[in-house]
Amino acid sequence: MSSITISVNGTPYTRDVEDRTLLVHFIRDHLALTGTHVGCDTTQCGACTVVVDGKAVKSCTVLAVSADGSDVTTVEGLADGDNLHDVQTAFHEHHGLQCGFCTSGMIMAAVNMIKRHDGMLDEATVRHELEGNLCRCTGYHNIIKSVLAAAEKHRQRNHAAA
């Protein structure tokens, strides 16, 4: 057992965990934040994607002890009260979800992608960067539309402020 402290969505949590505990299970089982989904356990589907220290990672292959001292953002940490994050809003407005299983991972990957590219995205880039996130329902068309709409909103907001 190891004692770890991880800041999740801005709140530090200290827990004793078995050294083999995966970050996804720490988030779901120790913190009861179930927006991060367990899909394949092999990094193939991306349903478990979270942002760790500014980088989108698949939490099913990260040991919780290796995230000790890190800042983690999950889908639950995106909204500001009742105000959804721009990516969440875009997924709603552009029908970027069907069953919802992949949605949290897609949203987290998109949030990180938009931030890294400062909203300067095109369809080819979005498709390439979402290759590691699988959706069995939508055929990706509306997911891509959602990400591009959120990127455009990000770009407009940041360039209007400059």
Short mmCIF file of C-alpha atoms in Angstrom, two decimals:
data_model
loop_
_atom_site.label_atom_id
_atom_site.label_comp_id
_atom_site.label_asym_id
_atom_site.label_seq_id
_atom_site.Cartn_x
_atom_site.Cartn_y
_atom_site.Cartn_z
CA MET A 1 0.00 0.00 0.00
CA SER A 2 1.08 3.53 -0.74
CA SER A 3 -0.28 6.85 0.42
CA ILE A 4 -0.81 9.20 -2.52
CA THR A 5 -2.16 12.70 -2.95
CA ILE A 6 -3.70 13.65 -6.27
CA SER A 7 -5.55 16.86 -7.03
CA VAL A 8 -8.66 15.95 -9.00
CA ASN A 9 -10.72 18.78 -10.46
CA GLY A 10 -8.96 21.21 -8.15
CA THR A 11 -9.48 19.27 -4.92
CA PRO A 12 -6.56 17.38 -3.34
CA TYR A 13 -7.30 13.82 -2.24
CA THR A 14 -5.02 11.69 -0.09
CA ARG A 15 -5.73 7.98 -0.10
CA ASP A 16 -4.00 4.71 0.66
CA VAL A 17 -4.01 2.56 -2.46
CA GLU A 18 -2.54 -0.74 -3.55
CA ASP A 19 0.47 -0.12 -5.76
CA ARG A 20 -1.27 -1.84 -8.68
CA THR A 21 -4.33 0.46 -8.60
CA LEU A 22 -4.94 2.09 -11.95
CA LEU A 23 -5.73 5.79 -12.09
CA VAL A 24 -9.14 5.06 -13.63
CA HIS A 25 -10.03 2.89 -10.63
CA PHE A 26 -8.70 5.49 -8.20
CA ILE A 27 -10.97 8.07 -9.83
CA ARG A 28 -14.03 5.82 -10.00
CA ASP A 29 -13.69 3.63 -6.91
CA HIS A 30 -11.88 5.84 -4.40
CA LEU A 31 -13.40 9.19 -5.40
CA ALA A 32 -16.77 8.02 -6.78
CA LEU A 33 -16.33 10.11 -9.95
CA THR A 34 -17.91 7.82 -12.52
CA GLY A 35 -17.78 10.05 -15.60
CA THR A 36 -14.47 8.46 -16.54
CA HIS A 37 -15.41 5.13 -18.09
CA VAL A 38 -13.63 1.79 -18.13
CA GLY A 39 -13.88 0.38 -21.62
CA CYS A 40 -11.14 -1.89 -22.84
CA ASP A 41 -8.40 -1.76 -20.16
CA THR A 42 -5.84 -1.76 -22.99
CA THR A 43 -5.73 1.92 -24.15
CA GLN A 44 -7.58 1.00 -27.33
CA CYS A 45 -10.89 2.84 -26.81
CA GLY A 46 -10.10 6.12 -25.00
CA ALA A 47 -13.25 6.07 -22.82
CA CYS A 48 -11.01 6.57 -19.78
CA THR A 49 -9.24 9.70 -21.09
CA VAL A 50 -8.49 12.35 -18.46
CA VAL A 51 -6.06 15.26 -18.39
CA VAL A 52 -3.03 14.78 -16.13
CA ASP A 53 -0.76 17.78 -15.64
CA GLY A 54 -2.02 19.30 -18.88
CA LYS A 55 -1.75 16.18 -21.02
CA ALA A 56 -4.59 13.91 -22.17
CA VAL A 57 -3.88 10.35 -21.00
CA LYS A 58 -5.73 7.08 -20.96
CA SER A 59 -6.16 6.45 -17.26
CA CYS A 60 -6.59 2.68 -17.66
CA THR A 61 -2.84 2.28 -18.12
CA VAL A 62 -1.56 4.82 -15.59
CA LEU A 63 -0.87 3.61 -12.08
CA ALA A 64 -2.37 5.87 -9.45
CA VAL A 65 0.95 5.91 -7.57
CA SER A 66 2.64 7.33 -10.68
CA ALA A 67 0.14 10.21 -10.61
CA ASP A 68 1.02 11.08 -7.00
CA GLY A 69 1.36 14.87 -6.79
CA SER A 70 -0.35 15.43 -10.13
CA ASP A 71 -3.27 17.60 -11.15
CA VAL A 72 -6.01 15.56 -12.83
CA THR A 73 -9.07 16.88 -14.62
CA THR A 74 -12.02 14.62 -15.34
CA VAL A 75 -15.21 15.36 -17.23
CA GLU A 76 -16.85 16.26 -13.89
CA GLY A 77 -14.35 19.10 -13.50
CA LEU A 78 -15.16 20.91 -16.74
CA ALA A 79 -18.47 22.62 -16.00
CA ASP A 80 -18.64 25.73 -13.86
CA GLY A 81 -21.72 25.02 -11.77
CA ASP A 82 -24.64 24.86 -14.18
CA ASN A 83 -22.55 26.35 -17.02
CA LEU A 84 -21.21 23.63 -19.27
CA HIS A 85 -17.73 23.82 -20.76
CA ASP A 86 -17.71 24.93 -24.41
CA VAL A 87 -16.88 21.41 -25.57
CA GLN A 88 -19.73 19.92 -23.56
CA THR A 89 -22.09 22.53 -25.01
CA ALA A 90 -20.88 21.82 -28.55
CA PHE A 91 -21.40 18.06 -28.10
CA HIS A 92 -24.95 18.81 -26.99
CA GLU A 93 -25.72 21.33 -29.73
CA HIS A 94 -24.14 19.31 -32.57
CA HIS A 95 -25.34 15.87 -31.43
CA GLY A 96 -21.82 14.60 -30.82
CA LEU A 97 -23.03 11.68 -28.74
CA GLN A 98 -25.26 8.69 -29.07
CA CYS A 99 -25.09 6.15 -26.25
CA GLY A 100 -22.68 8.35 -24.26
CA PHE A 101 -20.15 5.69 -23.36
CA CYS A 102 -17.25 7.24 -25.27
CA THR A 103 -18.38 10.82 -24.70
CA SER A 104 -16.39 11.70 -21.58
CA GLY A 105 -13.17 10.43 -23.16
CA MET A 106 -13.90 12.23 -26.43
CA ILE A 107 -14.66 15.45 -24.57
CA MET A 108 -11.49 15.26 -22.48
CA ALA A 109 -9.35 14.54 -25.56
CA ALA A 110 -11.05 17.45 -27.37
CA VAL A 111 -10.57 19.89 -24.48
CA ASN A 112 -6.87 19.07 -24.41
CA MET A 113 -6.55 19.23 -28.20
CA ILE A 114 -8.26 22.63 -28.42
CA LYS A 115 -6.04 24.02 -25.67
CA ARG A 116 -2.82 22.70 -27.25
CA HIS A 117 -3.73 24.10 -30.67
CA ASP A 118 -5.25 27.33 -29.28
CA GLY A 119 -8.42 26.50 -31.18
CA MET A 120 -6.63 26.45 -34.56
CA LEU A 121 -8.00 23.11 -35.75
CA ASP A 122 -9.15 21.68 -39.03
CA GLU A 123 -11.06 18.49 -39.71
CA ALA A 124 -7.97 16.48 -40.63
CA THR A 125 -6.21 17.39 -37.38
CA VAL A 126 -9.25 16.56 -35.26
CA ARG A 127 -9.69 13.21 -37.01
CA HIS A 128 -6.00 12.39 -36.58
CA GLU A 129 -5.88 13.34 -32.91
CA LEU A 130 -9.06 11.45 -32.04
CA GLU A 131 -7.82 8.22 -33.65
CA GLY A 132 -7.19 6.73 -30.20
CA ASN A 133 -10.79 7.33 -29.07
CA LEU A 134 -13.36 4.90 -30.41
CA CYS A 135 -17.08 5.42 -30.85
CA ARG A 136 -19.32 2.55 -31.87
CA CYS A 137 -22.44 4.64 -32.50
CA THR A 138 -21.98 7.93 -34.34
CA GLY A 139 -19.60 7.40 -37.23
CA TYR A 140 -17.66 10.41 -35.88
CA HIS A 141 -19.24 13.03 -38.15
CA ASN A 142 -21.06 14.87 -35.35
CA ILE A 143 -18.15 14.41 -32.95
CA ILE A 144 -15.87 16.18 -35.44
CA LYS A 145 -18.49 18.93 -35.93
CA SER A 146 -18.71 19.36 -32.16
CA VAL A 147 -14.95 19.66 -31.68
CA LEU A 148 -14.61 22.13 -34.55
CA ALA A 149 -17.48 24.25 -33.20
CA ALA A 150 -15.90 24.36 -29.74
CA ALA A 151 -12.50 25.18 -31.27
CA GLU A 152 -14.04 28.05 -33.22
CA LYS A 153 -15.66 29.43 -30.08
CA HIS A 154 -12.32 29.15 -28.25
CA ARG A 155 -10.51 30.90 -31.09
CA GLN A 156 -13.08 33.72 -31.27
CA ARG A 157 -13.00 34.26 -27.50
CA ASN A 158 -9.20 34.31 -27.31
CA HIS A 159 -8.70 36.55 -30.33
CA ALA A 160 -11.41 39.00 -29.25
CA ALA A 161 -9.64 39.39 -25.90
CA ALA A 162 -6.27 40.06 -27.58
#
